[in-house]
C-alpha cells in the first residue's frame, strides 16, 4: 500500500507544495510562453508529474504508471467517447448539406444583423458547443456571420465572446463530468452549482453581443430581444442542469433562447437600412437566397431533436435503471493508495459506464440521424473514422492531461497544493474562478483546466471551511471566460475568417470583456460563499 504524504520534502508544506506545482508550471509555461502544441505539453507535463510522484513523494513506479493508465482510460471513455460521437453527428449534417440548409434557415429568421448575431453566435453557437466544443463553435459561427455580410473582425469577436455561457456544459457535459471524476464529488452536485453560476452570465452576454455589433444604438434598439434571449437561455440551462440532464443543458438552453427570439415580434422587425449599412460591411453569400423544401428543413433540425429525445428517454427512471445495470465497477489493477489518514482513496476503484454515458446515447442518436438523413452505413462509418482522425491530437491532449491529473491526485501532489493554498482562507472564493480562468486561457479547454485544478480546489475548500462544490464549480464557471482569450481559440477564429496573423488584434478587443465578466463571476462566487447569495446554492 502507498500512503500519501502531505509534506514529503524536508517535512515542509511550503517546499512540498513548490515541488508539487512543477507539473502544472511545466504545462503552463510550455503552452503560454514556449507556445508548444498542447499534446506535446501534456505529455511532458505527465512525465514531470510521474517523476515528482516517484522521486519527491516516494510513490512506487508501478502504481504511478497504473494511475496514469487510469487517467488515460477515463480520457478515452467516457470523455472523448462523447466528443467523437457528438462531432460525428455534426459531420454527417455537413456531408448531406443539411448544415447549409440550417444556416439558411437561421439567416431567414431576421434581416437585422444584431438579431442574426444572437441567433447564430449565441444560440446556434451554444448548440454546437453542446455537440462538439473544442473550438468548433467559434470557427463555424464566425464563418456563418461573414457569409451574412459581417466584417471578418467583428464576426470573429462576436463568435469569441458568445462562446462563454455554454462552455461548462459543452460537448455533452464533458467539462463537468471530468470535474466530478477528478474531485470525487457527485456529478449532480457539481453540475447543479455550475448551473447556478453560468446562467447569470447568459443573461448578460447577449446584451454585450448587440453592443459589439452596433454599439450603443444596438443596445438601445435591441435590448429587449437580447434580454429575452439571455433570460430564456439562463432559465433553461438552470432547469436542465439541476433537474433534467447535465448532457442536455446546453441543447435545451440554446433551443429556448432561439425560441424566445422567434416568438418576440420585436426581433422579427426589419432592420433600418442605416443599421445594415453600418454593420454589414463584408460580402454576403449568394446561397442565402436559395429556397429549401420544408421537408429538408425539418430533416436539418432532426439530429438535434433526436439527441434531445434519446437523452430524455434515458432519464426516465425505469430506463435509467436498466442502463446503469451495464456499468462495471472493479478494483483498478496494480493500484493500492491510501490517504494520509490511512483510509483507501476512491481512485482504487474504477467505474466503466458502458451504456449509461453520454457518448453511447449520442452514438444511438447518431445512428438514428444517419437513417433520417439518408446516410449509407458505409459512409457513416467512414465519417466516424474521419472524426477520430480529425480529433487525434485532441484525444492525445485530453488523455495526457487526465493522466497527469490522476498521477497528481493519487500521489498526493494535489492535496499538498490544496493544503498550502487553503491559507488564503475566505479569499479563496474570489481567487477560485481566477484559477479556472487562467487554466482555460492557457490550455484553451475547460475540461483540461478542471482536470488540472479541480482536486486542488476541493482540497483547499475543505481545509478553509468553504463548500467544495462551490469552489469546484467556480473553477469551471470562471474557466469559461478564459476561452475567448486562449491562443487556441484566437487562432481558430483568425483562420476561419481569413485573419491569419492578427490574433493580437482580436485579443485586444476581447480581453476587456473577458476580464470584466471574470470580475462579475468572482463577485458571484464570493456572494455565494456568504449569506448574501448563499441561498442560491442547493
Coordinates of C-alpha atoms in Angstrom, one line a residue:
X1 CA 0.0 0.0 0.0
X2 CA 1.2 3.5 -0.9
X3 CA 0.2 6.1 1.8
X4 CA 0.0 9.7 0.6
X5 CA 2.2 12.3 2.3
X6 CA 1.4 16.0 2.6
X7 CA 4.9 17.1 3.5
X8 CA 7.3 14.7 1.8
X9 CA 10.0 17.3 1.0
X10 CA 12.0 18.3 4.1
X11 CA 8.9 17.9 6.2
X12 CA 7.8 21.4 4.9
X13 CA 4.4 22.1 3.4
X14 CA 5.7 25.1 1.6
X15 CA 8.6 23.3 -0.1
X16 CA 6.5 20.2 -0.8
X17 CA 3.8 22.5 -2.5
X18 CA 6.6 24.1 -4.5
X19 CA 7.8 20.8 -5.8
X20 CA 4.2 19.6 -6.4
X21 CA 3.5 22.5 -8.6
X22 CA 6.3 21.6 -11.1
X23 CA 4.0 19.6 -13.4
X24 CA 1.4 22.4 -13.6
X25 CA 4.1 25.1 -14.0
X26 CA 5.7 23.0 -16.8
X27 CA 2.5 22.7 -18.7
X28 CA 1.5 26.3 -18.3
X29 CA 5.0 27.6 -19.4
X30 CA 5.1 25.2 -22.4
X31 CA 1.7 26.3 -23.5
X32 CA 1.7 30.0 -22.6
X33 CA 5.4 31.0 -23.1
X34 CA 7.0 28.4 -25.4
X35 CA 3.7 28.1 -27.3
X36 CA 4.2 24.4 -27.7
X37 CA 1.4 22.3 -29.1
X38 CA -1.0 21.1 -26.4
X39 CA -0.5 17.4 -26.8
X40 CA 3.3 17.8 -26.6
X41 CA 3.0 19.9 -23.5
X42 CA 0.6 17.5 -21.9
X43 CA 3.0 14.5 -22.4
X44 CA 5.9 16.4 -21.0
X45 CA 3.8 17.6 -18.0
X46 CA 2.8 14.0 -17.4
X47 CA 6.5 12.9 -17.4
X48 CA 7.2 15.6 -14.8
X49 CA 4.3 14.6 -12.7
X50 CA 5.4 11.0 -12.7
X51 CA 9.0 12.0 -11.7
X52 CA 7.7 14.1 -8.8
X53 CA 5.4 11.3 -7.7
X54 CA 8.3 8.8 -7.8
X55 CA 11.3 10.9 -6.6
X56 CA 9.5 13.5 -4.4
X57 CA 6.6 11.6 -3.0
X58 CA 8.0 8.0 -3.0
X59 CA 5.1 6.6 -5.0
X60 CA 6.2 3.2 -6.5
X61 CA 6.8 3.3 -10.2
X62 CA 4.2 0.6 -10.9
X63 CA 1.5 2.4 -9.1
X64 CA 2.4 5.7 -10.7
X65 CA 2.1 4.1 -14.2
X66 CA -1.1 2.4 -13.2
X67 CA -2.6 5.7 -12.0
X68 CA -1.6 7.3 -15.3
X69 CA -3.2 4.5 -17.2
X70 CA -6.5 5.0 -15.3
X71 CA -6.4 8.7 -16.4
X72 CA -5.9 7.7 -20.0
X73 CA -8.8 5.3 -19.9
X74 CA -11.1 7.9 -18.4
X75 CA -9.9 10.4 -21.1
X76 CA -10.9 7.9 -23.8
X77 CA -14.1 6.6 -22.1
X78 CA -16.3 8.4 -21.4
X79 CA -14.7 11.8 -22.2
X80 CA -13.5 11.5 -25.8
X81 CA -16.2 8.9 -26.5
X82 CA -18.7 11.7 -26.0
X83 CA -16.8 14.2 -28.1
X84 CA -16.1 11.9 -31.1
X85 CA -19.8 10.8 -31.4
X86 CA -21.1 14.3 -31.0
X87 CA -18.8 15.7 -33.7
X88 CA -19.7 12.7 -35.9
X89 CA -23.3 13.8 -35.8
X90 CA -22.3 17.3 -37.0
X91 CA -20.1 15.9 -39.7
X92 CA -23.0 13.9 -41.1
X93 CA -25.1 17.1 -41.4
X94 CA -22.3 18.7 -43.3
X95 CA -21.8 15.7 -45.6
X96 CA -25.5 15.7 -46.6
X97 CA -25.6 19.6 -46.9
X98 CA -28.3 19.8 -44.2
X99 CA -26.0 22.0 -42.2
X100 CA -26.2 24.6 -45.1
X101 CA -30.0 24.3 -45.0
X102 CA -29.9 25.0 -41.3
X103 CA -27.6 28.0 -41.9
X104 CA -30.0 29.5 -44.5
X105 CA -32.9 28.8 -42.1
X106 CA -31.2 30.9 -39.5
X107 CA -30.5 33.7 -42.0
X108 CA -34.2 34.0 -42.8
X109 CA -35.3 34.5 -39.2
X110 CA -34.4 38.1 -39.3
X111 CA -32.6 40.6 -41.6
X112 CA -31.3 42.6 -38.6
X113 CA -27.6 41.8 -38.1
X114 CA -27.9 42.3 -34.4
X115 CA -30.6 39.6 -34.1
X116 CA -28.6 37.4 -36.5
X117 CA -25.6 37.6 -34.2
X118 CA -27.8 36.4 -31.3
X119 CA -29.3 33.6 -33.3
X120 CA -26.1 32.3 -34.8
X121 CA -23.3 33.2 -32.4
X122 CA -25.2 32.8 -29.1
X123 CA -28.0 30.3 -29.7
X124 CA -26.6 28.1 -32.5
X125 CA -23.1 28.5 -31.1
X126 CA -24.3 27.1 -27.9
X127 CA -25.9 24.2 -29.8
X128 CA -22.6 23.5 -31.5
X129 CA -20.8 23.8 -28.1
X130 CA -23.2 21.2 -26.7
X131 CA -22.3 18.8 -29.5
X132 CA -18.7 19.4 -30.4
X133 CA -16.9 22.0 -28.4
X134 CA -13.1 22.2 -28.7
X135 CA -13.2 25.4 -30.9
X136 CA -15.7 24.3 -33.4
X137 CA -18.5 26.8 -32.4
X138 CA -16.1 29.8 -32.9
X139 CA -15.0 28.7 -36.3
X140 CA -18.4 27.7 -37.7
X141 CA -20.3 30.7 -36.3
X142 CA -17.7 33.2 -37.4
X143 CA -17.8 31.8 -41.0
X144 CA -21.6 31.9 -40.9
X145 CA -21.6 35.6 -39.8
X146 CA -19.1 36.5 -42.6
X147 CA -21.4 34.8 -45.1
X148 CA -24.2 37.1 -43.9
X149 CA -22.1 40.1 -44.7
X150 CA -20.4 40.8 -41.3
X151 CA -16.9 42.3 -41.3
X152 CA -14.4 39.5 -40.5
X153 CA -13.0 41.1 -37.4
X154 CA -16.5 41.9 -36.0
X155 CA -17.7 38.3 -36.8
X156 CA -14.7 36.8 -35.0
X157 CA -15.1 39.0 -31.9
X158 CA -18.8 38.2 -31.7
X159 CA -18.2 34.5 -32.0
X160 CA -15.4 34.5 -29.4
X161 CA -17.4 36.5 -26.8
X162 CA -20.6 34.4 -27.4
X163 CA -18.7 31.2 -26.7
X164 CA -18.8 31.6 -22.9
X165 CA -22.0 30.7 -21.1
X166 CA -22.4 27.2 -22.8
X167 CA -18.8 26.1 -22.3
X168 CA -19.1 24.5 -18.9
X169 CA -21.7 22.1 -20.2
X170 CA -20.2 21.8 -23.7
X171 CA -19.5 18.5 -25.5
X172 CA -22.5 16.9 -23.8
X173 CA -21.3 18.0 -20.3
X174 CA -17.7 16.9 -20.7
X175 CA -16.1 19.6 -18.5
X176 CA -18.4 19.0 -15.5
X177 CA -18.2 15.2 -16.0
X178 CA -14.4 15.5 -15.8
X179 CA -14.6 17.8 -12.8
X180 CA -16.8 15.4 -10.9
X181 CA -14.5 12.5 -11.7
X182 CA -11.2 14.2 -10.6
X183 CA -12.7 15.7 -7.5
X184 CA -14.7 12.6 -6.4
X185 CA -17.8 14.9 -6.0
X186 CA -21.2 13.7 -7.2
X187 CA -21.8 14.9 -10.8
X188 CA -25.3 16.1 -9.9
X189 CA -23.9 18.2 -7.1
X190 CA -21.2 19.9 -9.1
X191 CA -23.5 20.4 -12.1
X192 CA -26.2 22.0 -10.0
X193 CA -23.8 24.6 -8.6
X194 CA -22.4 25.4 -12.1
X195 CA -26.0 25.7 -13.2
X196 CA -26.5 28.4 -10.7
X197 CA -23.5 30.4 -11.9
X198 CA -23.1 30.3 -15.6
X199 CA -26.8 31.2 -16.3
X200 CA -26.1 34.6 -14.7
X201 CA -23.5 35.1 -17.5
X202 CA -26.0 34.0 -20.1
X203 CA -28.3 37.0 -19.2
X204 CA -25.5 39.5 -19.8
X205 CA -23.7 38.1 -22.8
X206 CA -26.5 38.7 -25.4
X207 CA -26.6 42.4 -24.3
X208 CA -22.8 42.5 -24.8
X209 CA -23.1 41.0 -28.3
X210 CA -25.6 43.5 -29.6
X211 CA -23.4 46.2 -28.2
X212 CA -20.4 44.7 -30.1
X213 CA -22.4 44.5 -33.3
X214 CA -23.9 48.0 -33.3
X215 CA -22.6 50.0 -30.3
X216 CA -24.9 52.0 -28.1
X217 CA -27.6 52.1 -30.8
X218 CA -27.6 48.3 -31.0
X219 CA -28.1 48.1 -27.2
X220 CA -30.7 50.8 -27.2
X221 CA -32.8 49.4 -30.0
X222 CA -32.4 45.6 -29.4
X223 CA -32.0 45.2 -25.6
X224 CA -35.5 43.7 -25.3
X225 CA -34.9 40.7 -27.6
X226 CA -31.3 40.4 -26.3
X227 CA -32.6 40.2 -22.7
X228 CA -35.4 37.9 -23.6
X229 CA -32.9 35.5 -25.4
X230 CA -30.5 35.6 -22.5
X231 CA -33.1 35.1 -19.8
X232 CA -34.7 32.2 -21.7
X233 CA -31.3 30.6 -22.1
X234 CA -30.4 31.1 -18.5
X235 CA -33.7 29.6 -17.1
X236 CA -33.4 26.6 -19.4
X237 CA -29.8 26.0 -18.6
X238 CA -30.6 26.2 -14.8
X239 CA -33.6 23.8 -15.1
X240 CA -31.8 21.3 -17.3
X241 CA -28.6 21.2 -15.3
X242 CA -30.4 20.9 -12.0
X243 CA -33.5 18.8 -12.8
X244 CA -33.2 17.2 -16.2
X245 CA -29.8 16.2 -17.6
X246 CA -26.3 17.6 -17.5
X247 CA -25.7 16.5 -21.0
X248 CA -28.8 18.3 -22.3
X249 CA -28.2 21.6 -20.5
X250 CA -26.8 23.5 -23.5
X251 CA -29.1 21.9 -26.1
X252 CA -32.2 22.8 -24.1
X253 CA -30.9 26.3 -23.3
X254 CA -29.9 27.0 -27.0
X255 CA -33.3 26.0 -28.2
X256 CA -35.1 28.1 -25.5
X257 CA -33.0 31.1 -26.4
X258 CA -33.8 30.8 -30.1
X259 CA -37.5 30.1 -29.4
X260 CA -37.6 33.4 -27.3
X261 CA -36.3 35.3 -30.3
X262 CA -38.6 33.7 -32.8
X263 CA -41.6 34.3 -30.5
X264 CA -40.8 38.0 -29.9
X265 CA -42.3 40.3 -32.6
X266 CA -39.6 43.0 -31.8
X267 CA -36.9 40.6 -33.0
X268 CA -38.7 40.0 -36.4
X269 CA -39.0 43.6 -37.4
X270 CA -36.9 44.6 -40.5
X271 CA -33.7 46.4 -39.6
X272 CA -33.3 50.0 -40.6
X273 CA -31.1 50.4 -43.7
X274 CA -28.7 52.6 -41.8
X275 CA -28.1 49.7 -39.4
X276 CA -27.4 47.2 -42.2
X277 CA -25.1 49.6 -44.0
X278 CA -23.1 50.3 -40.8
X279 CA -22.8 46.7 -39.7
X280 CA -22.7 44.6 -42.9
X281 CA -19.5 45.7 -44.5
X282 CA -18.5 42.4 -45.9
X283 CA -19.6 40.3 -48.9
X284 CA -22.9 38.4 -48.5
X285 CA -23.0 34.8 -49.5
X286 CA -25.2 34.2 -52.6
X287 CA -26.5 30.8 -51.5
X288 CA -28.5 32.5 -48.7
X289 CA -31.2 33.3 -51.2
X290 CA -31.8 29.7 -52.1
X291 CA -35.2 28.2 -51.2
X292 CA -35.2 24.9 -49.3
X293 CA -38.1 22.5 -49.3
X294 CA -39.9 22.3 -45.9
X295 CA -39.2 18.6 -45.7
X296 CA -35.4 19.2 -45.9
X297 CA -35.6 22.0 -43.4
X298 CA -37.2 19.6 -40.9
X299 CA -34.6 17.0 -41.6
X300 CA -31.9 19.6 -41.0
X301 CA -33.3 20.1 -37.5
X302 CA -33.9 16.4 -36.9
X303 CA -30.4 15.5 -35.5
X304 CA -30.8 17.9 -32.6
X305 CA -34.4 16.8 -31.9
X306 CA -33.2 13.1 -31.9
X307 CA -30.5 13.9 -29.4
X308 CA -33.0 15.6 -27.1
X309 CA -35.4 12.7 -27.5
X310 CA -32.8 10.0 -26.8
X311 CA -31.4 11.7 -23.7
X312 CA -34.9 12.5 -22.4
X313 CA -35.9 8.8 -22.7
X314 CA -32.6 7.9 -21.0
X315 CA -33.7 10.0 -18.0
X316 CA -36.9 8.0 -17.4
X317 CA -36.2 6.2 -14.1
X318 CA -37.1 2.7 -15.3
X319 CA -34.9 3.2 -18.5
X320 CA -32.1 4.8 -16.5
X321 CA -32.0 1.8 -14.1
X322 CA -31.6 -0.6 -17.0
X323 CA -28.8 1.4 -18.5
X324 CA -27.0 1.6 -15.2
X325 CA -27.0 -2.1 -14.9
X326 CA -24.5 -2.4 -17.7
X327 CA -22.0 -0.3 -15.6
X328 CA -18.9 -2.2 -14.4
X329 CA -17.2 -1.3 -11.2
X330 CA -13.9 -3.0 -10.4
X331 CA -10.6 -2.7 -8.5
X332 CA -8.1 -1.0 -10.6
X333 CA -5.1 -3.3 -11.1
X334 CA -1.7 -2.6 -9.5
X335 CA -3.1 0.4 -7.5
X336 CA -3.4 0.4 -3.7
X337 CA -3.4 4.0 -2.4
X338 CA -4.4 5.3 1.0
X339 CA -5.0 8.9 2.1
X340 CA -2.7 10.4 4.8
X341 CA -5.2 9.2 7.4
X342 CA -4.8 5.6 6.2
X343 CA -8.2 5.2 4.5
X344 CA -8.3 3.9 0.9
X345 CA -8.9 6.5 -1.8
X346 CA -11.7 6.3 -4.2
X347 CA -9.3 6.0 -7.1
X348 CA -8.5 2.4 -6.2
X349 CA -11.9 1.6 -7.8
X350 CA -12.9 2.3 -11.4
X351 CA -16.4 2.7 -12.8
X352 CA -17.0 1.9 -16.5
X353 CA -20.5 3.1 -17.6
X354 CA -20.8 1.1 -20.9
X355 CA -24.3 2.3 -21.7
X356 CA -25.3 4.9 -19.1
X357 CA -23.0 7.5 -20.6
X358 CA -23.5 10.5 -22.8
X359 CA -21.2 9.1 -25.6
X360 CA -23.3 5.9 -26.0
X361 CA -26.5 7.8 -26.1
X362 CA -25.1 10.3 -28.7
X363 CA -24.0 7.3 -30.7
X364 CA -27.5 5.9 -30.7
X365 CA -28.8 9.4 -31.8
X366 CA -26.2 9.4 -34.5
X367 CA -27.3 6.1 -35.9
X368 CA -30.9 7.4 -36.0
X369 CA -29.6 10.6 -37.6
X370 CA -27.9 8.6 -40.3
X371 CA -31.2 6.9 -41.1
X372 CA -33.2 10.2 -41.1
X373 CA -30.6 12.0 -43.3
X374 CA -30.2 9.0 -45.7
X375 CA -26.5 8.4 -44.9
X376 CA -25.4 5.0 -46.1
X377 CA -23.9 2.8 -43.3
X378 CA -20.6 2.6 -45.1
X379 CA -20.5 6.4 -45.4
X380 CA -21.5 6.9 -41.8
X381 CA -18.7 4.6 -40.7
X382 CA -16.2 6.4 -42.9
X383 CA -17.3 9.7 -41.3
X384 CA -16.9 8.3 -37.8
X385 CA -13.3 7.2 -38.7
X386 CA -12.6 10.6 -40.2
X387 CA -13.9 12.2 -37.0
X388 CA -11.4 10.2 -34.9
X389 CA -8.6 11.2 -37.3
X390 CA -9.6 14.8 -37.0
X391 CA -9.6 14.7 -33.2
X392 CA -6.4 12.6 -32.9
X393 CA -4.4 15.4 -31.3
X394 CA -7.3 16.5 -29.1
X395 CA -7.5 12.9 -27.9
X396 CA -3.8 12.8 -27.2
X397 CA -4.1 16.1 -25.3
X398 CA -7.1 15.1 -23.2
X399 CA -5.7 11.7 -22.3
X400 CA -2.2 13.1 -21.4
X401 CA -3.7 15.9 -19.2
X402 CA -6.0 13.5 -17.4
X403 CA -3.2 11.0 -16.9
X404 CA -1.2 14.0 -15.4
X405 CA -4.2 14.9 -13.2
X406 CA -4.6 11.3 -11.9
X407 CA -0.9 11.0 -11.1
X408 CA -1.0 14.3 -9.1
X409 CA -4.2 13.3 -7.3
X410 CA -3.2 9.8 -6.4
X411 CA 0.4 10.6 -5.4
X412 CA -0.8 13.4 -3.1
X413 CA 0.6 16.3 -5.1
X414 CA -2.8 18.0 -5.5
X415 CA -3.6 17.6 -1.8
X416 CA -0.3 19.2 -0.8
X417 CA -1.0 22.2 -3.0
X418 CA -4.6 22.4 -1.8
X419 CA -3.5 22.5 1.9
X420 CA -1.0 25.2 1.1
X421 CA -3.4 27.3 -0.9
X422 CA -6.0 27.0 1.9
X423 CA -4.0 29.6 3.8
X424 CA -5.8 32.2 1.6
X425 CA -8.9 31.5 3.7
X426 CA -12.1 33.3 2.6
X427 CA -10.1 34.9 -0.2
X428 CA -10.3 31.6 -2.0
X429 CA -13.8 32.3 -3.0
X430 CA -12.6 35.3 -5.1
X431 CA -9.4 33.5 -6.4
X432 CA -11.1 30.2 -7.4
X433 CA -12.7 31.5 -10.6
X434 CA -9.4 33.3 -11.5
X435 CA -7.6 29.9 -11.3
X436 CA -10.0 28.3 -13.7
X437 CA -9.9 31.4 -16.0
X438 CA -6.1 31.2 -16.1
X439 CA -6.2 27.4 -16.8
X440 CA -8.5 27.8 -19.7
X441 CA -6.8 30.9 -21.1
X442 CA -3.6 28.9 -21.3
X443 CA -4.9 25.4 -22.3
X444 CA -7.9 26.5 -24.3
X445 CA -10.1 23.9 -22.6
X446 CA -12.4 24.0 -19.6
X447 CA -12.1 20.2 -19.5
X448 CA -8.3 20.4 -19.1
X449 CA -8.5 23.2 -16.6
X450 CA -10.9 21.2 -14.5
X451 CA -8.7 18.1 -14.7
X452 CA -5.6 20.2 -13.6
X453 CA -7.1 22.3 -10.8
X454 CA -10.4 20.5 -9.7
X455 CA -8.9 18.4 -7.0
X456 CA -6.7 21.3 -5.8
X457 CA -9.8 23.5 -5.4
X458 CA -11.7 20.8 -3.4
X459 CA -8.8 20.2 -1.0
X460 CA -8.3 23.9 -0.5
X461 CA -12.1 24.3 0.2
X462 CA -12.1 21.5 2.7
X463 CA -9.2 23.0 4.6
X464 CA -10.6 26.5 4.6
X465 CA -14.1 25.6 5.6
X466 CA -15.7 26.6 2.2
X467 CA -18.0 24.5 0.2
X468 CA -16.0 22.0 -2.0
X469 CA -18.9 22.0 -4.6
X470 CA -18.8 25.8 -4.8
X471 CA -15.0 26.1 -5.4
X472 CA -15.0 23.2 -7.8
X473 CA -17.9 24.7 -9.8
X474 CA -16.2 28.1 -9.7
X475 CA -13.2 26.6 -11.4
X476 CA -15.3 25.6 -14.3
X477 CA -17.5 28.8 -14.3
X478 CA -14.5 31.1 -14.2
X479 CA -12.8 29.0 -16.8
X480 CA -15.5 29.6 -19.5
X481 CA -14.4 33.3 -19.5
X482 CA -10.8 32.4 -20.4
X483 CA -12.0 30.6 -23.5
X484 CA -12.2 33.8 -25.6
X485 CA -8.6 34.8 -24.9
X486 CA -7.0 31.4 -25.3
X487 CA -4.4 31.3 -28.1
X488 CA -6.1 28.2 -29.4
X489 CA -9.5 29.9 -29.9
X490 CA -7.9 33.1 -31.2
X491 CA -6.0 31.1 -33.8
X492 CA -9.2 29.2 -34.8
X493 CA -11.2 32.4 -35.1
X494 CA -8.5 34.1 -37.3
X495 CA -8.1 31.1 -39.5
X496 CA -11.9 30.8 -40.0
X497 CA -12.4 34.3 -41.3
X498 CA -9.1 34.9 -43.1
X499 CA -7.3 37.0 -40.5
X500 CA -4.2 34.9 -40.1
X501 CA -1.6 36.6 -38.0
X502 CA -4.0 39.1 -36.4
X503 CA -4.6 37.2 -33.2
X504 CA -3.2 40.1 -31.3
X505 CA -5.8 42.4 -32.7
X506 CA -8.6 40.1 -31.6
X507 CA -7.0 39.7 -28.2
X508 CA -7.1 43.4 -27.6
X509 CA -10.7 43.6 -28.5
X510 CA -11.9 40.6 -26.3
X511 CA -9.6 40.9 -23.3
X512 CA -11.5 43.7 -21.6
X513 CA -14.7 41.7 -21.9
X514 CA -13.0 38.5 -20.6
X515 CA -11.6 40.3 -17.5
X516 CA -14.8 42.3 -16.9
X517 CA -17.0 39.2 -16.9
X518 CA -14.5 37.3 -14.8
X519 CA -14.8 40.0 -12.1
X520 CA -18.5 39.6 -12.2
X521 CA -18.1 35.8 -11.7
X522 CA -15.7 36.3 -8.9
X523 CA -18.2 38.6 -7.1
X524 CA -20.9 36.0 -7.7
X525 CA -18.8 33.2 -6.1
X526 CA -17.8 35.4 -3.2
X527 CA -21.5 36.2 -2.6
X528 CA -22.4 32.5 -2.8
X529 CA -19.8 31.7 -0.2
X530 CA -21.6 34.1 2.3
X531 CA -25.2 34.7 3.4
X532 CA -25.6 37.4 0.7
X533 CA -26.0 34.8 -2.1
X534 CA -25.6 31.6 -0.2
X535 CA -29.4 30.9 -0.7
X536 CA -28.6 30.3 -4.3
X537 CA -26.8 27.1 -3.6
X538 CA -28.6 23.7 -3.4

